Amino acid sequence: MSPPMSHDESLGIQSLGQELMRLTVGGLFTLGLGALWLAAVWGTPASLQWLAQSTVLWLFIYFQTARRLTLNRAEPQSALYAQLGWGNRLTLLRSWLIAATGGFLFQAWPEGAWLAWLPGMIYFFGAVLDRVDGFVARRTGQMSQLGNELDTVSDALGMAVAAGLAWSYGQVHWSYLLMGAAYYLFHAGLSVRRMRGLPIYPLPPAMHRRAWAGFQMGYLVVALWPLFYPPVTRIAGFAFMLPTLTGFVIDWLVVSGHLERDSEVTRLRFDRLTLFSHTVLQPGLRLAIITLLAFTLWRVGFPPVVIGGAVWPSIILLGNFALAGTMVLLGIAGRYFCLLLIGLLGWFYISNPMDGVDTVLFCCVVWSMLLGSGKFCLWQEDSHWINRYDGA
């Protein structure tokens, strides 16, 4: 049972609640203005549905924040911050953008040269803020437990909204909805264990969770843009989903006690797995990428793409393939150049249908980007940037 709050702390919570209410009302007003604009460019029925859905999601964020205001402090025993702070305000802005993205659920993809980009661009700006809010919190000296929890709530809601939207647009297979539901299923399982009086074991920190969540958001941004279409978006969804869901399963085995993470036997197994990945799997993925890429380009012949009868796009494409492939093989910023390869392959597959070899190639590129280049690399500073906390 938590100790009773002091009078000053009660006043502080009340002040934070008033600030949150002002931000919430401002968000509702902005959603209303957005609905008026959408009514003019998209139609009144669609805009009203957008307003209703985005309002529900925004109010969900309000209630999730309001019930956590007592966490607006650096540590459990620290003093309460007098204001939400700019880091939390940016997280709330990110949540507002996610709510606005959710307004497009259960509706057809908007048509038009620029209107079709709107859902993906709104989600894109929210994804950018995911990298910014923590930086601002650290630089302004107001890191809080509230910020950590709001970040998790926003990540989970954003994943669920974007996954549902990508599926409704036909960009991903229905199985990708598991990505959107994974967080909620995980915590539902924890709630069941609490109700049954079963123990819940601590989950050790892992840097890959944050990095992989960022890659998932990046993938969903592109999937919501009218730029690439199935089958490449569906194959990419599978490639991004498989390692992340595997991570969720392992985390569940740890918190449920089926996998004793601190035991010597388990630690030894994980060390062996890490060593195998670093020395065999990750370098093997790089070799597979180069081999499959060379085979794919050889069998297609020249020019691999033709735009308006011109062959110069093929020269640019092949030059970039050569650059990215060389860098991946040598392990020079391999994760960055895998990202470049994903974009190049997406362009390549617009003109060249995918088959089994292409599926394996694309999955290898995605997995190399997620896992890193491994051993025998010349420069891996890209991994340090991906894993670092900006502003720390």
PDB file of N, CA and C in Angstrom, residues 137-187:
ATOM      1  N   ALA A 137      13.916  15.430 -23.133  1.00  0.00           N
ATOM      2  CA  ALA A 137      13.803  15.180 -21.691  1.00  0.00           C
ATOM      3  C   ALA A 137      15.181  15.142 -21.036  1.00  0.00           C
ATOM      4  N   ARG A 138      16.149  14.505 -21.701  1.00  0.00           N
ATOM      5  CA  ARG A 138      17.487  14.433 -21.121  1.00  0.00           C
ATOM      6  C   ARG A 138      18.176  15.787 -21.138  1.00  0.00           C
ATOM      7  N   ARG A 139      18.011  16.533 -22.221  1.00  0.00           N
ATOM      8  CA  ARG A 139      18.670  17.830 -22.321  1.00  0.00           C
ATOM      9  C   ARG A 139      18.053  18.866 -21.379  1.00  0.00           C
ATOM     10  N   THR A 140      16.773  18.773 -21.104  1.00  0.00           N
ATOM     11  CA  THR A 140      16.124  19.718 -20.191  1.00  0.00           C
ATOM     12  C   THR A 140      16.206  19.265 -18.739  1.00  0.00           C
ATOM     13  N   GLY A 141      16.801  18.109 -18.495  1.00  0.00           N
ATOM     14  CA  GLY A 141      16.986  17.632 -17.139  1.00  0.00           C
ATOM     15  C   GLY A 141      15.720  17.178 -16.453  1.00  0.00           C
ATOM     16  N   GLN A 142      14.716  16.754 -17.218  1.00  0.00           N
ATOM     17  CA  GLN A 142      13.472  16.281 -16.601  1.00  0.00           C
ATOM     18  C   GLN A 142      13.101  14.913 -17.157  1.00  0.00           C
ATOM     19  N   MET A 143      13.928  13.937 -16.877  1.00  0.00           N
ATOM     20  CA  MET A 143      13.579  12.555 -17.191  1.00  0.00           C
ATOM     21  C   MET A 143      12.706  12.020 -16.065  1.00  0.00           C
ATOM     22  N   SER A 144      11.655  11.324 -16.422  1.00  0.00           N
ATOM     23  CA  SER A 144      10.690  10.901 -15.404  1.00  0.00           C
ATOM     24  C   SER A 144      10.186   9.489 -15.672  1.00  0.00           C
ATOM     25  N   GLN A 145       9.681   8.881 -14.609  1.00  0.00           N
ATOM     26  CA  GLN A 145       9.016   7.589 -14.750  1.00  0.00           C
ATOM     27  C   GLN A 145       7.780   7.730 -15.632  1.00  0.00           C
ATOM     28  N   LEU A 146       7.101   8.858 -15.512  1.00  0.00           N
ATOM     29  CA  LEU A 146       5.932   9.112 -16.351  1.00  0.00           C
ATOM     30  C   LEU A 146       6.320   9.081 -17.821  1.00  0.00           C
ATOM     31  N   GLY A 147       7.439   9.723 -18.155  1.00  0.00           N
ATOM     32  CA  GLY A 147       7.880   9.737 -19.544  1.00  0.00           C
ATOM     33  C   GLY A 147       8.165   8.349 -20.073  1.00  0.00           C
ATOM     34  N   ASN A 148       8.815   7.511 -19.248  1.00  0.00           N
ATOM     35  CA  ASN A 148       9.104   6.140 -19.679  1.00  0.00           C
ATOM     36  C   ASN A 148       7.822   5.360 -19.947  1.00  0.00           C
ATOM     37  N   GLU A 149       6.841   5.500 -19.055  1.00  0.00           N
ATOM     38  CA  GLU A 149       5.593   4.752 -19.229  1.00  0.00           C
ATOM     39  C   GLU A 149       4.775   5.293 -20.396  1.00  0.00           C
ATOM     40  N   LEU A 150       4.732   6.620 -20.537  1.00  0.00           N
ATOM     41  CA  LEU A 150       3.993   7.198 -21.668  1.00  0.00           C
ATOM     42  C   LEU A 150       4.615   6.785 -22.988  1.00  0.00           C
ATOM     43  N   ASP A 151       5.937   6.705 -23.015  1.00  0.00           N
ATOM     44  CA  ASP A 151       6.621   6.282 -24.233  1.00  0.00           C
ATOM     45  C   ASP A 151       6.208   4.865 -24.612  1.00  0.00           C
ATOM     46  N   THR A 152       6.124   3.984 -23.622  1.00  0.00           N
ATOM     47  CA  THR A 152       5.710   2.604 -23.879  1.00  0.00           C
ATOM     48  C   THR A 152       4.259   2.537 -24.336  1.00  0.00           C
ATOM     49  N   VAL A 153       3.384   3.293 -23.665  1.00  0.00           N
ATOM     50  CA  VAL A 153       1.965   3.317 -24.049  1.00  0.00           C
ATOM     51  C   VAL A 153       1.808   3.822 -25.480  1.00  0.00           C
ATOM     52  N   SER A 154       2.542   4.878 -25.824  1.00  0.00           N
ATOM     53  CA  SER A 154       2.447   5.445 -27.174  1.00  0.00           C
ATOM     54  C   SER A 154       3.003   4.488 -28.214  1.00  0.00           C
ATOM     55  N   ASP A 155       4.125   3.833 -27.896  1.00  0.00           N
ATOM     56  CA  ASP A 155       4.695   2.858 -28.830  1.00  0.00           C
ATOM     57  C   ASP A 155       3.703   1.737 -29.123  1.00  0.00           C
ATOM     58  N   ALA A 156       3.082   1.214 -28.056  1.00  0.00           N
ATOM     59  CA  ALA A 156       2.146   0.094 -28.230  1.00  0.00           C
ATOM     60  C   ALA A 156       0.924   0.520 -29.034  1.00  0.00           C
ATOM     61  N   LEU A 157       0.373   1.685 -28.705  1.00  0.00           N
ATOM     62  CA  LEU A 157      -0.798   2.162 -29.442  1.00  0.00           C
ATOM     63  C   LEU A 157      -0.439   2.451 -30.896  1.00  0.00           C
ATOM     64  N   GLY A 158       0.717   3.074 -31.109  1.00  0.00           N
ATOM     65  CA  GLY A 158       1.135   3.370 -32.472  1.00  0.00           C
ATOM     66  C   GLY A 158       1.333   2.120 -33.298  1.00  0.00           C
ATOM     67  N   MET A 159       1.923   1.084 -32.694  1.00  0.00           N
ATOM     68  CA  MET A 159       2.117  -0.172 -33.411  1.00  0.00           C
ATOM     69  C   MET A 159       0.779  -0.807 -33.766  1.00  0.00           C
ATOM     70  N   ALA A 160      -0.168  -0.796 -32.817  1.00  0.00           N
ATOM     71  CA  ALA A 160      -1.478  -1.393 -33.075  1.00  0.00           C
ATOM     72  C   ALA A 160      -2.221  -0.638 -34.173  1.00  0.00           C
ATOM     73  N   VAL A 161      -2.200   0.691 -34.105  1.00  0.00           N
ATOM     74  CA  VAL A 161      -2.901   1.507 -35.096  1.00  0.00           C
ATOM     75  C   VAL A 161      -2.281   1.330 -36.480  1.00  0.00           C
ATOM     76  N   ALA A 162      -0.955   1.451 -36.567  1.00  0.00           N
ATOM     77  CA  ALA A 162      -0.290   1.375 -37.870  1.00  0.00           C
ATOM     78  C   ALA A 162      -0.396  -0.020 -38.475  1.00  0.00           C
ATOM     79  N   ALA A 163      -0.278  -1.056 -37.644  1.00  0.00           N
ATOM     80  CA  ALA A 163      -0.413  -2.421 -38.162  1.00  0.00           C
ATOM     81  C   ALA A 163      -1.819  -2.660 -38.690  1.00  0.00           C
ATOM     82  N   GLY A 164      -2.825  -2.203 -37.944  1.00  0.00           N
ATOM     83  CA  GLY A 164      -4.205  -2.356 -38.406  1.00  0.00           C
ATOM     84  C   GLY A 164      -4.469  -1.591 -39.683  1.00  0.00           C
ATOM     85  N   LEU A 165      -3.902  -0.396 -39.777  1.00  0.00           N
ATOM     86  CA  LEU A 165      -4.113   0.415 -40.974  1.00  0.00           C
ATOM     87  C   LEU A 165      -3.413  -0.202 -42.182  1.00  0.00           C
ATOM     88  N   ALA A 166      -2.175  -0.671 -41.991  1.00  0.00           N
ATOM     89  CA  ALA A 166      -1.452  -1.304 -43.101  1.00  0.00           C
ATOM     90  C   ALA A 166      -2.174  -2.558 -43.580  1.00  0.00           C
ATOM     91  N   TRP A 167      -2.746  -3.318 -42.644  1.00  0.00           N
ATOM     92  CA  TRP A 167      -3.500  -4.514 -43.043  1.00  0.00           C
ATOM     93  C   TRP A 167      -4.764  -4.133 -43.796  1.00  0.00           C
ATOM     94  N   SER A 168      -5.474  -3.120 -43.322  1.00  0.00           N
ATOM     95  CA  SER A 168      -6.716  -2.723 -43.988  1.00  0.00           C
ATOM     96  C   SER A 168      -6.447  -2.187 -45.386  1.00  0.00           C
ATOM     97  N   TYR A 169      -5.255  -1.643 -45.613  1.00  0.00           N
ATOM     98  CA  TYR A 169      -4.881  -1.160 -46.943  1.00  0.00           C
ATOM     99  C   TYR A 169      -4.319  -2.276 -47.819  1.00  0.00           C
ATOM    100  N   GLY A 170      -4.225  -3.480 -47.280  1.00  0.00           N
ATOM    101  CA  GLY A 170      -3.715  -4.608 -48.055  1.00  0.00           C
ATOM    102  C   GLY A 170      -2.211  -4.650 -48.182  1.00  0.00           C
ATOM    103  N   GLN A 171      -1.507  -3.868 -47.367  1.00  0.00           N
ATOM    104  CA  GLN A 171      -0.053  -3.789 -47.481  1.00  0.00           C
ATOM    105  C   GLN A 171       0.672  -4.907 -46.736  1.00  0.00           C
ATOM    106  N   VAL A 172       0.028  -5.494 -45.730  1.00  0.00           N
ATOM    107  CA  VAL A 172       0.657  -6.561 -44.956  1.00  0.00           C
ATOM    108  C   VAL A 172      -0.298  -7.741 -44.855  1.00  0.00           C
ATOM    109  N   HIS A 173       0.264  -8.907 -44.556  1.00  0.00           N
ATOM    110  CA  HIS A 173      -0.536 -10.102 -44.315  1.00  0.00           C
ATOM    111  C   HIS A 173      -1.252  -9.963 -42.976  1.00  0.00           C
ATOM    112  N   TRP A 174      -2.385 -10.650 -42.819  1.00  0.00           N
ATOM    113  CA  TRP A 174      -3.144 -10.534 -41.575  1.00  0.00           C
ATOM    114  C   TRP A 174      -2.323 -10.946 -40.361  1.00  0.00           C
ATOM    115  N   SER A 175      -1.343 -11.819 -40.546  1.00  0.00           N
ATOM    116  CA  SER A 175      -0.532 -12.265 -39.410  1.00  0.00           C
ATOM    117  C   SER A 175       0.263 -11.120 -38.790  1.00  0.00           C
ATOM    118  N   TYR A 176       0.486 -10.058 -39.556  1.00  0.00           N
ATOM    119  CA  TYR A 176       1.230  -8.922 -39.006  1.00  0.00           C
ATOM    120  C   TYR A 176       0.438  -8.216 -37.910  1.00  0.00           C
ATOM    121  N   LEU A 177      -0.868  -8.454 -37.846  1.00  0.00           N
ATOM    122  CA  LEU A 177      -1.666  -7.892 -36.759  1.00  0.00           C
ATOM    123  C   LEU A 177      -1.169  -8.378 -35.400  1.00  0.00           C
ATOM    124  N   LEU A 178      -0.485  -9.517 -35.374  1.00  0.00           N
ATOM    125  CA  LEU A 178       0.106  -9.993 -34.125  1.00  0.00           C
ATOM    126  C   LEU A 178       1.111  -8.992 -33.570  1.00  0.00           C
ATOM    127  N   MET A 179       1.775  -8.257 -34.455  1.00  0.00           N
ATOM    128  CA  MET A 179       2.711  -7.240 -33.990  1.00  0.00           C
ATOM    129  C   MET A 179       1.973  -6.145 -33.234  1.00  0.00           C
ATOM    130  N   GLY A 180       0.818  -5.757 -33.758  1.00  0.00           N
ATOM    131  CA  GLY A 180       0.040  -4.726 -33.086  1.00  0.00           C
ATOM    132  C   GLY A 180      -0.542  -5.186 -31.772  1.00  0.00           C
ATOM    133  N   ALA A 181      -0.817  -6.495 -31.663  1.00  0.00           N
ATOM    134  CA  ALA A 181      -1.448  -7.032 -30.456  1.00  0.00           C
ATOM    135  C   ALA A 181      -0.439  -7.570 -29.451  1.00  0.00           C
ATOM    136  N   ALA A 182       0.824  -7.706 -29.836  1.00  0.00           N
ATOM    137  CA  ALA A 182       1.808  -8.404 -28.997  1.00  0.00           C
ATOM    138  C   ALA A 182       1.946  -7.763 -27.618  1.00  0.00           C
ATOM    139  N   TYR A 183       2.071  -6.451 -27.564  1.00  0.00           N
ATOM    140  CA  TYR A 183       2.242  -5.761 -26.272  1.00  0.00           C
ATOM    141  C   TYR A 183       1.044  -6.006 -25.367  1.00  0.00           C
ATOM    142  N   TYR A 184      -0.156  -5.885 -25.936  1.00  0.00           N
ATOM    143  CA  TYR A 184      -1.368  -6.035 -25.129  1.00  0.00           C
ATOM    144  C   TYR A 184      -1.564  -7.488 -24.693  1.00  0.00           C
ATOM    145  N   LEU A 185      -1.233  -8.440 -25.555  1.00  0.00           N
ATOM    146  CA  LEU A 185      -1.309  -9.848 -25.170  1.00  0.00           C
ATOM    147  C   LEU A 185      -0.295 -10.162 -24.069  1.00  0.00           C
ATOM    148  N   PHE A 186       0.891  -9.585 -24.197  1.00  0.00           N
ATOM    149  CA  PHE A 186       1.937  -9.798 -23.199  1.00  0.00           C
ATOM    150  C   PHE A 186       1.471  -9.316 -21.826  1.00  0.00           C
ATOM    151  N   HIS A 187       0.920  -8.105 -21.770  1.00  0.00           N
ATOM    152  CA  HIS A 187       0.484  -7.550 -20.486  1.00  0.00           C
ATOM    153  C   HIS A 187      -0.807  -8.199 -19.995  1.00  0.00           C
TER     154      HIS A 187
END
